[in-house]
Amino acid sequence: MAYKTVLILPDLHAPLYDEQAVETALKIAKYVKPTHTVFLGDVIEAEGVSEYIKDSVAARAVSDISKEFDSFNNLFDRFTTYSDEVLITKGNHCDRLRKYADQHPEVASLVNFEKNIHLRERRKDGKKIRICEYNEALSLGKLWFTHGTYTGDTASKKMVMAYQRSICFGHTHSYSTFTWTSPIDVKDKHTAYNLGCLCSQNPGFMRNKPNAWTHMVAVAYIRDNGCFNLYPVGIFDGVAVFNGKEFSS
């Protein structure tokens, strides 16, 4: 039976990604040679266009965004070497670009997400890329992907109840799962997978605040009938074990 091999990458927040975790994730990618790669949103930090930075000006914001996308585009190329198809779900940090463009229409084209990831050029080169807006979702078989809408200890429960599908998401930077089963048909089951992050666990704005952020990727195998098996792979101090093999940065 044929199946898709999917590498799922949560919350890079480039250029604030964790170098050890990313290098280990790249080695996992080389090992599994995914046919599909999924970026679960917040691929860049978008700090320069954040509404939390009150002194942002268009010139500085555009300069910052260019550097952030340079960082992500480098990772995009490295992670998708083997993939025929790439899925990107926009996150709340990606959505900062839309908000900023609404406030500063004179630079709208310069902070455009699709333009900055060279979407048109990549598609011309033969790469199939699907993108969805913040809070929308994409699917491969019966497994769905979105950035994430909820936070807190019940995020996975809220996600599976809201979307009523088996769904992978990031957003909280922590790992959790929750399975919902129909009270009428026990075979009707859906699971939400909150898949941690690949970003720094202590960025400057956290000020050393304790958190449950977990470095992680996931590998899913999706059969022709849409059914899937998903394997979360935790990365601790740059080391992960998957399929009996150790990967380290």
CSV table of N, CA and C in Angstrom, one decimal, residues 29 35 54 59 86-87 94-95 108 122 164 174 177 209 214 237 246:
chain,number,residue,atom,x,y,z
A,29,ALA,N,14.7,14.9,8.9
A,29,ALA,CA,14.1,15.1,7.5
A,29,ALA,C,15.0,14.3,6.5
A,35,THR,N,7.7,13.0,1.7
A,35,THR,CA,7.1,13.4,0.4
A,35,THR,C,6.4,14.7,0.6
A,54,LYS,N,5.4,49.9,19.8
A,54,LYS,CA,4.6,51.1,19.5
A,54,LYS,C,5.4,52.0,18.6
A,59,ALA,N,9.9,51.9,7.5
A,59,ALA,CA,11.2,51.6,6.9
A,59,ALA,C,11.9,50.5,7.7
A,86,VAL,N,4.4,21.1,-0.3
A,86,VAL,CA,4.6,21.8,1.0
A,86,VAL,C,3.3,22.5,1.4
A,87,LEU,N,3.0,22.4,2.7
A,87,LEU,CA,1.8,23.0,3.2
A,87,LEU,C,2.3,24.1,4.3
A,94,CYS,N,2.4,35.5,11.6
A,94,CYS,CA,2.3,35.8,10.2
A,94,CYS,C,1.2,36.8,9.9
A,95,ASP,N,0.1,36.8,10.7
A,95,ASP,CA,-1.0,37.7,10.5
A,95,ASP,C,-0.7,39.1,10.8
A,108,ALA,N,2.4,47.7,1.6
A,108,ALA,CA,1.7,46.4,1.6
A,108,ALA,C,2.4,45.3,0.7
A,122,ARG,N,8.9,29.7,-6.8
A,122,ARG,CA,9.0,28.3,-6.3
A,122,ARG,C,8.0,27.4,-7.1
A,164,GLN,N,-13.7,19.5,14.9
A,164,GLN,CA,-14.3,18.2,14.6
A,164,GLN,C,-13.6,17.4,13.6
A,174,SER,N,3.7,24.1,23.4
A,174,SER,CA,3.8,22.9,24.3
A,174,SER,C,3.1,21.7,23.7
A,177,THR,N,-2.3,16.3,23.7
A,177,THR,CA,-3.2,15.7,22.8
A,177,THR,C,-4.6,15.5,23.5
A,209,LYS,N,11.1,33.6,32.1
A,209,LYS,CA,9.9,33.1,32.7
A,209,LYS,C,9.8,31.6,32.5
A,214,THR,N,8.2,22.9,24.4
A,214,THR,CA,8.8,21.7,24.1
A,214,THR,C,9.2,21.7,22.6
A,237,ASP,N,17.6,19.0,24.4
A,237,ASP,CA,19.0,19.3,24.3
A,237,ASP,C,19.6,19.0,23.0
A,246,GLU,N,19.1,7.4,16.9
A,246,GLU,CA,19.3,8.7,17.6
A,246,GLU,C,19.8,9.8,16.6
